[in-house]
Amino acid sequence: MSETPAGRHQAGSSGRPLPMTSAEEGLPAEVTVYEVGARDGLQNEQVVVPVEVKAEMVTRLHAAGLPAVEATSFVHPKWVPQLADAAELMGLLVERLGDAARRMPVLVPNERGLDRALDLGLEHVAVFGSATETFAQRNLNRSYDEQFAMFEPTVRRAREAGLTVRGYLSMCFGDPWEGAVPLDQVVRAGVRLLEMGAGQLSLGDTIGVGTAGHVKALVAAFAEAGVGVDRLAMHFHDTYGQALANTHAALQAGITTFDASAGGLGGCPYARSATGNLATEDLLWMLQGLGVRTGVDLDAVVATSAWMAGQLGRPSPSAVVRALAEPGGLAESGA
Ligand code: HMG
Ligand code: MG
């Protein structure tokens, strides 16, 4: 790993600034960036984005080298009108990308959603549960226990059909209605999803209230329950600007899969205080600086987010996108 001399600002082959790089001992050498922009990012947009624009966004993110690009959700179209075009989008993506599109993960809350994914030959699905009672009701129209009853046949049938299943768990840190969520409550809910057959558990800080020490405590609580870091992913929202600090803490705890959203798009339509996810570009910049490999082309993701910002009619909230892509930003001024 080459190190940037302290205080010097290097320009990359594209002429753009590069992060100072100094490998930090003890961190994973490589991590998986799990891109959720087309799903978590877009699901909260009030104006429906044309399906061709979504297809272009997903295609560009895939081309940037992101190993997992979550494309959409097979949820009830009345609950999330923005993603009512899920089948049409996947059809367009299969036309463009063939089997690579069938390998893109999608959300399915129930058997009806799974059937829609199976009809299209998709290979990776994710169920999404809540660690709290109130959010289960608001997001899934189910009680806490009923959500697991809904997932059980969904996960079982998906596994029988040879699909992999990711389990998302929301409200792993705090909940806007119930306040702080105890660690053991989160672990109990997560273990239920894993025991049901989810291969990976993504721990969601849905409203961004988590802080670095709490992240380490949660990873330790899962370890005590016999769930190692190889089964966990982290899903941070950046509401209070803590997502990168939390990511760094999770890296130190050995986590190697991080969810992020290109350009920092995002939010959850059923949790008002949920804002954008950790921006993929901000994550890539930090990982590059820490000497952690991802295989993702940062410039290509920045270009995609700058283009999406034009489509959505507002600037990206990502600091790295603003610095590298906006007129007058670092890239232009050479600062
Ligand atoms: P419900 O109204 O209770 O549904 O919604 P139901 O089971 O009573 O069925 C009613 C009708 O809906 C039936 O049709 C079903 O077939 C149909 P009818 O017989 O009346 O003609 N239906 C469906 N149609 C299409 N696709 C489906 C589907 N399911 C039922 N999948 C339901 C229950 C779970 C469907 C609903 O609450 C829902 O779609 N919720 C999704 C909410 C959502 O997408 N939230 C955002 C994602 S979660 C998130 O963002 C958090 C995360 O990022 C992590 C983090 O940050 O914490 C993952
Ligand atoms: Mg989310």
CSV table of C-alpha atoms and ligand atoms in Angstrom, one decimal:
chain,number,residue,atom,x,y,z
A,1,MET,CA,0.0,0.0,0.0
A,2,SER,CA,1.5,3.3,-1.0
A,3,GLU,CA,1.3,6.1,1.5
A,4,THR,CA,0.6,9.7,0.8
A,5,PRO,CA,3.3,12.0,2.3
A,6,ALA,CA,1.6,13.9,5.1
A,7,GLY,CA,0.2,17.2,4.0
A,8,ARG,CA,0.6,16.6,0.2
A,9,HIS,CA,-2.3,16.6,-2.0
A,10,GLN,CA,-2.0,14.1,-4.8
A,11,ALA,CA,-3.9,14.2,-8.1
A,12,GLY,CA,-5.1,11.0,-9.6
A,13,SER,CA,-4.9,10.0,-13.2
A,14,SER,CA,-8.2,11.8,-13.8
A,15,GLY,CA,-6.6,14.9,-12.3
A,16,ARG,CA,-8.9,14.9,-9.3
A,17,PRO,CA,-7.7,15.0,-5.7
A,18,LEU,CA,-7.1,11.7,-3.9
A,19,PRO,CA,-7.6,10.9,-0.2
A,20,MET,CA,-4.5,10.8,2.0
A,21,THR,CA,-3.7,7.2,2.3
A,22,SER,CA,-2.2,5.4,5.3
A,23,ALA,CA,-3.2,1.8,6.0
A,24,GLU,CA,-4.6,1.3,9.5
A,25,GLU,CA,-3.4,-1.8,11.2
A,26,GLY,CA,-6.0,-4.3,12.3
A,27,LEU,CA,-8.7,-3.4,9.7
A,28,PRO,CA,-10.0,-5.9,7.1
A,29,ALA,CA,-7.9,-5.8,3.9
A,30,GLU,CA,-11.0,-5.9,1.8
A,31,VAL,CA,-14.7,-5.1,2.2
A,32,THR,CA,-17.9,-5.5,0.2
A,33,VAL,CA,-19.8,-2.4,-0.6
A,34,TYR,CA,-23.5,-3.3,-0.9
A,35,GLU,CA,-25.2,-0.6,-3.0
A,36,VAL,CA,-28.8,0.3,-2.0
A,37,GLY,CA,-29.3,3.6,-3.8
A,38,ALA,CA,-31.8,2.4,-6.4
A,39,ARG,CA,-33.9,0.9,-3.6
A,40,ASP,CA,-33.4,2.6,-0.3
A,41,GLY,CA,-32.3,5.8,-2.1
A,42,LEU,CA,-35.2,6.1,-4.5
A,43,GLN,CA,-38.1,4.6,-2.4
A,44,ASN,CA,-38.5,7.9,-0.6
A,45,GLU,CA,-38.6,10.1,-3.7
A,46,GLN,CA,-42.0,11.8,-4.0
A,47,VAL,CA,-41.9,12.2,-7.8
A,48,VAL,CA,-41.8,8.9,-9.6
A,49,VAL,CA,-38.5,8.5,-11.4
A,50,PRO,CA,-38.9,7.1,-14.9
A,51,VAL,CA,-38.1,3.4,-15.2
A,52,GLU,CA,-35.5,4.0,-17.9
A,53,VAL,CA,-33.6,6.4,-15.6
A,54,LYS,CA,-33.6,3.7,-12.8
A,55,ALA,CA,-32.3,1.2,-15.3
A,56,GLU,CA,-29.6,3.5,-16.4
A,57,MET,CA,-28.6,4.2,-12.7
A,58,VAL,CA,-28.4,0.5,-11.8
A,59,THR,CA,-26.5,-0.3,-15.0
A,60,ARG,CA,-24.0,2.4,-14.3
A,61,LEU,CA,-23.5,1.4,-10.6
A,62,HIS,CA,-23.0,-2.2,-11.7
A,63,ALA,CA,-20.5,-1.1,-14.3
A,64,ALA,CA,-18.6,0.9,-11.6
A,65,GLY,CA,-17.7,-2.5,-10.0
A,66,LEU,CA,-20.1,-2.6,-7.1
A,67,PRO,CA,-20.4,-6.3,-6.3
A,68,ALA,CA,-24.0,-6.1,-5.1
A,69,VAL,CA,-26.5,-3.5,-6.5
A,70,GLU,CA,-29.9,-3.9,-4.8
A,71,ALA,CA,-32.2,-2.9,-7.7
A,72,THR,CA,-35.7,-2.6,-6.2
A,73,SER,CA,-38.4,-3.9,-3.9
A,74,PHE,CA,-41.3,-6.3,-4.6
A,75,VAL,CA,-43.5,-4.6,-2.0
A,76,HIS,CA,-47.1,-3.5,-2.3
A,77,PRO,CA,-47.3,-0.8,-4.9
A,78,LYS,CA,-49.7,1.2,-2.8
A,79,TRP,CA,-47.3,1.2,0.1
A,80,VAL,CA,-44.3,2.4,-2.0
A,81,PRO,CA,-45.6,3.8,-5.3
A,82,GLN,CA,-42.1,4.8,-6.4
A,83,LEU,CA,-41.2,1.1,-6.7
A,84,ALA,CA,-44.4,-0.1,-8.4
A,85,ASP,CA,-42.4,-0.6,-11.6
A,86,ALA,CA,-40.2,-3.3,-10.0
A,87,ALA,CA,-41.0,-6.0,-12.5
A,88,GLU,CA,-40.7,-3.7,-15.5
A,89,LEU,CA,-37.3,-2.4,-14.1
A,90,MET,CA,-36.0,-6.0,-13.7
A,91,GLY,CA,-37.2,-6.8,-17.2
A,92,LEU,CA,-35.3,-3.9,-18.6
A,93,LEU,CA,-32.2,-4.8,-16.6
A,94,VAL,CA,-32.3,-8.4,-17.8
A,95,GLU,CA,-32.5,-7.1,-21.4
A,96,ARG,CA,-29.4,-5.0,-20.8
A,97,LEU,CA,-27.3,-7.2,-18.5
A,98,GLY,CA,-28.7,-10.7,-18.7
A,99,ASP,CA,-27.8,-13.0,-15.8
A,100,ALA,CA,-26.0,-10.2,-14.0
A,101,ALA,CA,-29.4,-8.6,-13.5
A,102,ARG,CA,-30.9,-11.8,-12.2
A,103,ARG,CA,-28.1,-11.8,-9.6
A,104,MET,CA,-29.1,-8.3,-8.3
A,105,PRO,CA,-30.7,-8.5,-4.9
A,106,VAL,CA,-34.3,-7.3,-4.3
A,107,LEU,CA,-36.5,-6.8,-1.3
A,108,VAL,CA,-39.5,-9.1,-0.7
A,109,PRO,CA,-41.6,-8.7,2.4
A,110,ASN,CA,-43.8,-11.8,2.0
A,111,GLU,CA,-44.6,-14.7,-0.2
A,112,ARG,CA,-46.4,-12.5,-2.7
A,113,GLY,CA,-43.2,-10.5,-3.2
A,114,LEU,CA,-41.2,-13.7,-3.4
A,115,ASP,CA,-43.5,-15.1,-6.1
A,116,ARG,CA,-43.0,-11.9,-8.2
A,117,ALA,CA,-39.2,-12.3,-7.9
A,118,LEU,CA,-39.3,-16.0,-8.7
A,119,ASP,CA,-41.4,-15.3,-11.8
A,120,LEU,CA,-38.4,-13.3,-13.1
A,121,GLY,CA,-35.8,-15.8,-12.2
A,122,LEU,CA,-34.1,-13.6,-9.6
A,123,GLU,CA,-31.5,-15.3,-7.3
A,124,HIS,CA,-31.1,-13.1,-4.3
A,125,VAL,CA,-33.9,-11.7,-2.1
A,126,ALA,CA,-34.0,-9.9,1.2
A,127,VAL,CA,-36.7,-9.8,3.9
A,128,PHE,CA,-36.8,-6.8,6.2
A,129,GLY,CA,-37.9,-6.9,9.8
A,130,SER,CA,-38.0,-4.6,12.7
A,131,ALA,CA,-36.4,-4.9,16.1
A,132,THR,CA,-39.3,-2.9,17.5
A,133,GLU,CA,-43.1,-3.4,17.7
A,134,THR,CA,-44.1,0.0,16.5
A,135,PHE,CA,-42.0,0.0,13.3
A,136,ALA,CA,-43.1,-3.5,12.4
A,137,GLN,CA,-46.6,-2.2,12.5
A,138,ARG,CA,-45.9,1.0,10.6
A,139,ASN,CA,-43.7,-0.6,7.9
A,140,LEU,CA,-45.2,-4.0,7.4
A,141,ASN,CA,-48.7,-3.7,8.8
A,142,ARG,CA,-47.8,-6.6,11.1
A,143,SER,CA,-47.1,-6.9,14.9
A,144,TYR,CA,-43.5,-7.8,15.9
A,145,ASP,CA,-44.4,-11.5,16.1
A,146,GLU,CA,-46.6,-11.5,12.9
A,147,GLN,CA,-43.7,-10.2,10.9
A,148,PHE,CA,-41.7,-13.3,11.6
A,149,ALA,CA,-44.7,-15.5,10.8
A,150,MET,CA,-44.8,-13.6,7.4
A,151,PHE,CA,-41.1,-14.1,6.8
A,152,GLU,CA,-40.9,-17.8,7.8
A,153,PRO,CA,-42.6,-19.3,4.7
A,154,THR,CA,-41.0,-16.6,2.5
A,155,VAL,CA,-37.5,-17.5,3.6
A,156,ARG,CA,-38.1,-21.2,3.6
A,157,ARG,CA,-39.5,-21.2,0.0
A,158,ALA,CA,-36.8,-18.9,-1.2
A,159,ARG,CA,-34.1,-21.2,0.2
A,160,GLU,CA,-35.9,-24.3,-1.3
A,161,ALA,CA,-35.8,-22.6,-4.7
A,162,GLY,CA,-32.0,-22.1,-4.3
A,163,LEU,CA,-32.1,-18.4,-3.6
A,164,THR,CA,-30.0,-16.6,-1.0
A,165,VAL,CA,-31.8,-14.6,1.6
A,166,ARG,CA,-30.5,-11.5,3.3
A,167,GLY,CA,-32.3,-10.4,6.5
A,168,TYR,CA,-32.5,-6.7,7.2
A,169,LEU,CA,-33.3,-5.6,10.7
A,170,SER,CA,-34.4,-2.0,11.2
A,171,MET,CA,-34.3,0.2,14.4
A,172,CYS,CA,-31.2,-1.6,15.7
A,173,PHE,CA,-30.0,1.5,17.6
A,174,GLY,CA,-32.9,3.8,18.3
A,175,ASP,CA,-36.6,4.0,17.3
A,176,PRO,CA,-38.4,7.3,16.8
A,177,TRP,CA,-41.5,6.0,18.7
A,178,GLU,CA,-39.9,3.7,21.3
A,179,GLY,CA,-36.6,5.4,22.0
A,180,ALA,CA,-33.3,3.5,22.7
A,181,VAL,CA,-33.5,-0.1,21.7
A,182,PRO,CA,-31.8,-2.5,24.1
A,183,LEU,CA,-28.9,-4.6,22.7
A,184,ASP,CA,-30.5,-7.9,23.7
A,185,GLN,CA,-33.8,-7.0,22.0
A,186,VAL,CA,-31.8,-6.4,18.7
A,187,VAL,CA,-29.9,-9.6,19.1
A,188,ARG,CA,-33.0,-11.6,19.7
A,189,ALA,CA,-34.7,-10.3,16.6
A,190,GLY,CA,-31.5,-10.8,14.5
A,191,VAL,CA,-31.0,-14.3,15.7
A,192,ARG,CA,-34.6,-15.1,14.7
A,193,LEU,CA,-33.9,-14.0,11.1
A,194,LEU,CA,-30.7,-16.0,11.0
A,195,GLU,CA,-32.2,-19.1,12.4
A,196,MET,CA,-35.0,-18.8,9.9
A,197,GLY,CA,-32.4,-19.2,7.1
A,198,ALA,CA,-31.1,-15.7,6.3
A,199,GLY,CA,-27.5,-16.0,5.3
A,200,GLN,CA,-26.5,-12.4,6.2
A,201,LEU,CA,-28.0,-10.0,8.7
A,202,SER,CA,-27.9,-6.3,7.9
A,203,LEU,CA,-28.2,-4.1,11.0
A,204,GLY,CA,-30.0,-0.9,10.2
A,205,ASP,CA,-29.6,2.4,12.0
A,206,THR,CA,-32.8,3.5,10.3
A,207,ILE,CA,-32.9,7.0,11.8
A,208,GLY,CA,-29.2,7.5,12.2
A,209,VAL,CA,-29.0,7.9,16.0
A,210,GLY,CA,-26.3,5.2,16.5
A,211,THR,CA,-22.8,6.3,17.6
A,212,ALA,CA,-19.4,4.6,17.4
A,213,GLY,CA,-19.3,3.0,20.9
A,214,HIS,CA,-22.8,1.6,20.5
A,215,VAL,CA,-21.8,0.0,17.2
A,216,LYS,CA,-19.0,-1.9,18.9
A,217,ALA,CA,-21.3,-2.9,21.7
A,218,LEU,CA,-23.9,-4.3,19.3
A,219,VAL,CA,-21.3,-6.3,17.4
A,220,ALA,CA,-20.0,-7.6,20.7
A,221,ALA,CA,-23.5,-8.5,21.8
A,222,PHE,CA,-24.0,-10.5,18.7
A,223,ALA,CA,-20.7,-12.3,19.2
A,224,GLU,CA,-21.8,-13.3,22.7
A,225,ALA,CA,-24.9,-14.8,21.2
A,226,GLY,CA,-22.7,-16.8,18.8
A,227,VAL,CA,-23.2,-14.6,15.7
A,228,GLY,CA,-19.8,-13.7,14.2
A,229,VAL,CA,-18.9,-10.7,12.1
A,230,ASP,CA,-18.9,-12.9,8.9
A,231,ARG,CA,-22.8,-13.0,9.2
A,232,LEU,CA,-23.3,-9.3,9.8
A,233,ALA,CA,-23.5,-6.2,7.6
A,234,MET,CA,-24.0,-2.6,8.7
A,235,HIS,CA,-26.6,-0.3,7.2
A,236,PHE,CA,-26.0,3.3,8.4
A,237,HIS,CA,-28.2,6.3,7.7
A,238,ASP,CA,-26.4,9.6,8.1
A,239,THR,CA,-29.1,11.7,9.7
A,240,TYR,CA,-26.7,13.1,12.4
A,241,GLY,CA,-23.5,12.9,10.4
A,242,GLN,CA,-22.3,9.7,12.3
A,243,ALA,CA,-22.3,7.2,9.5
A,244,LEU,CA,-18.6,7.3,8.7
A,245,ALA,CA,-17.6,7.3,12.3
A,246,ASN,CA,-19.9,4.3,12.9
A,247,THR,CA,-18.4,2.6,9.8
A,248,HIS,CA,-14.9,3.1,11.1
A,249,ALA,CA,-15.9,1.6,14.5
A,250,ALA,CA,-17.5,-1.4,12.7
A,251,LEU,CA,-14.4,-1.9,10.6
A,252,GLN,CA,-12.3,-2.0,13.8
A,253,ALA,CA,-14.8,-4.6,15.1
A,254,GLY,CA,-14.2,-6.7,12.0
A,255,ILE,CA,-17.3,-6.1,9.9
A,256,THR,CA,-16.6,-6.5,6.2
A,257,THR,CA,-20.0,-5.7,4.5
A,258,PHE,CA,-21.3,-2.1,4.4
A,259,ASP,CA,-24.5,-0.9,2.8
A,260,ALA,CA,-24.4,2.5,1.1
A,261,SER,CA,-26.3,4.6,-1.3
A,262,ALA,CA,-24.8,6.3,-4.3
A,263,GLY,CA,-24.9,10.1,-3.7
A,264,GLY,CA,-26.4,9.6,-0.2
A,265,LEU,CA,-29.9,9.3,-1.5
A,266,GLY,CA,-32.4,7.7,0.8
A,267,GLY,CA,-34.7,7.5,3.6
A,268,CYS,CA,-37.6,5.3,4.6
A,269,PRO,CA,-41.2,6.4,3.7
A,270,TYR,CA,-42.4,4.8,7.0
A,271,ALA,CA,-39.9,6.4,9.4
A,272,ARG,CA,-40.1,10.2,9.1
A,273,SER,CA,-36.7,10.9,10.7
A,274,ALA,CA,-34.9,8.6,8.4
A,275,THR,CA,-32.8,10.6,5.9
A,276,GLY,CA,-30.2,9.5,3.4
A,277,ASN,CA,-28.0,6.5,3.7
A,278,LEU,CA,-24.3,6.7,4.1
A,279,ALA,CA,-23.1,7.9,0.7
A,280,THR,CA,-21.3,5.3,-1.3
A,281,GLU,CA,-18.7,7.9,-2.4
A,282,ASP,CA,-18.0,9.0,1.2
A,283,LEU,CA,-17.5,5.4,2.2
A,284,LEU,CA,-15.2,4.7,-0.8
A,285,TRP,CA,-13.1,7.8,-0.1
A,286,MET,CA,-12.6,6.7,3.5
A,287,LEU,CA,-11.9,3.1,2.7
A,288,GLN,CA,-9.3,4.2,0.1
A,289,GLY,CA,-7.6,6.4,2.6
A,290,LEU,CA,-7.5,3.5,5.1
A,291,GLY,CA,-6.0,1.2,2.6
A,292,VAL,CA,-9.1,-1.1,2.5
A,293,ARG,CA,-9.8,-2.6,-1.0
A,294,THR,CA,-13.3,-2.6,-2.5
A,295,GLY,CA,-12.8,-3.1,-6.3
A,296,VAL,CA,-15.1,-0.1,-6.9
A,297,ASP,CA,-14.3,2.8,-9.3
A,298,LEU,CA,-15.0,5.9,-7.2
A,299,ASP,CA,-15.0,8.2,-10.2
A,300,ALA,CA,-17.6,6.2,-12.0
A,301,VAL,CA,-19.9,6.3,-8.9
A,302,VAL,CA,-19.4,10.0,-8.5
A,303,ALA,CA,-20.3,10.5,-12.2
A,304,THR,CA,-23.4,8.4,-11.8
A,305,SER,CA,-24.5,10.4,-8.7
A,306,ALA,CA,-23.8,13.7,-10.4
A,307,TRP,CA,-26.0,12.6,-13.3
A,308,MET,CA,-28.7,11.4,-10.9
A,309,ALA,CA,-28.7,14.7,-9.1
A,310,GLY,CA,-29.5,16.3,-12.4
A,311,GLN,CA,-32.4,13.8,-12.9
A,312,LEU,CA,-33.8,14.5,-9.4
A,313,GLY,CA,-33.2,18.3,-9.7
A,314,ARG,CA,-31.2,18.8,-6.6
A,315,PRO,CA,-27.6,18.5,-5.5
A,316,SER,CA,-26.3,15.3,-3.8
A,317,PRO,CA,-25.9,15.4,-0.1
A,318,SER,CA,-22.6,13.5,-0.3
A,319,ALA,CA,-19.6,15.7,0.6
A,320,VAL,CA,-17.4,13.7,-1.8
A,321,VAL,CA,-19.8,14.0,-4.7
A,322,ARG,CA,-20.0,17.8,-4.1
A,323,ALA,CA,-16.3,18.1,-3.8
A,324,LEU,CA,-15.5,16.1,-6.9
A,325,ALA,CA,-18.3,16.7,-9.3
A,326,GLU,CA,-19.9,20.1,-8.8
A,327,PRO,CA,-18.9,23.1,-10.8
A,328,GLY,CA,-16.5,25.2,-8.7
A,329,GLY,CA,-15.7,22.1,-6.5
A,330,LEU,CA,-12.2,20.8,-5.8
A,331,ALA,CA,-12.0,19.1,-9.2
A,332,GLU,CA,-12.4,22.3,-11.1
A,333,SER,CA,-10.6,24.7,-8.8
A,334,GLY,CA,-7.7,22.4,-8.3
A,335,ALA,CA,-7.7,23.4,-4.6
B,1,HMG,P1,-50.9,-5.4,3.7
B,1,HMG,O1,-51.8,-4.3,3.3
B,1,HMG,O2,-51.0,-5.9,5.2
B,1,HMG,O3,-51.0,-6.7,2.7
B,1,HMG,O4,-49.4,-5.0,3.5
B,1,HMG,P2,-51.9,-8.0,2.8
B,1,HMG,O5,-51.0,-9.1,3.1
B,1,HMG,O6,-53.1,-7.8,3.7
B,1,HMG,O7,-52.4,-8.1,1.3
B,1,HMG,C1,-53.3,-7.1,0.8
B,1,HMG,C2,-53.2,-7.1,-0.7
B,1,HMG,O8,-51.9,-6.7,-1.1
B,1,HMG,C3,-53.4,-8.5,-1.4
B,1,HMG,O9,-54.1,-8.2,-2.6
B,1,HMG,C4,-52.1,-9.0,-1.7
B,1,HMG,O10,-52.0,-9.8,-2.7
B,1,HMG,C5,-51.4,-7.7,-2.0
B,1,HMG,P3,-55.7,-8.5,-2.7
B,1,HMG,O11,-55.9,-10.0,-2.4
B,1,HMG,O12,-56.3,-7.6,-1.8
B,1,HMG,O13,-55.9,-8.2,-4.2
B,1,HMG,N1,-49.9,-7.8,-1.7
B,1,HMG,C6,-49.0,-7.5,-2.6
B,1,HMG,N2,-48.9,-7.1,-3.8
B,1,HMG,C7,-47.7,-6.9,-4.5
B,1,HMG,N3,-46.6,-7.2,-3.9
B,1,HMG,C8,-46.5,-7.7,-2.6
B,1,HMG,C9,-47.8,-7.8,-1.9
B,1,HMG,N4,-48.1,-8.2,-0.7
B,1,HMG,C10,-49.4,-8.2,-0.6
B,1,HMG,N5,-45.4,-8.0,-2.0
B,1,HMG,C11,-47.1,-5.4,3.1
B,1,HMG,C12,-48.3,-5.8,3.9
B,1,HMG,C13,-45.9,-6.1,3.8
B,1,HMG,C14,-47.3,-6.0,1.7
B,1,HMG,C15,-46.9,-3.9,3.1
B,1,HMG,O14,-46.9,-3.4,4.4
B,1,HMG,C16,-45.7,-3.4,2.4
B,1,HMG,O15,-45.5,-3.6,1.2
B,1,HMG,N6,-44.7,-2.8,3.1
B,1,HMG,C17,-43.5,-2.4,2.5
B,1,HMG,C18,-43.0,-1.1,3.2
B,1,HMG,C19,-41.6,-0.8,2.6
B,1,HMG,O16,-41.3,-1.1,1.5
B,1,HMG,N7,-40.8,0.0,3.4
B,1,HMG,C20,-39.5,0.4,3.1
B,1,HMG,C21,-38.5,-0.7,3.0
B,1,HMG,S1,-37.8,-1.1,4.6
B,1,HMG,C22,-36.5,0.0,4.8
B,1,HMG,O17,-36.4,0.9,4.1
B,1,HMG,C23,-35.5,-0.2,5.9
B,1,HMG,C24,-34.2,-0.8,5.5
B,1,HMG,O18,-33.6,0.1,4.5
B,1,HMG,C25,-33.2,-1.0,6.6
B,1,HMG,C26,-33.1,0.3,7.5
B,1,HMG,O19,-32.7,1.3,7.1
B,1,HMG,O20,-33.5,0.1,8.7
B,1,HMG,C27,-34.3,-2.2,4.8
B,2,MG,MG,-32.4,1.9,5.1
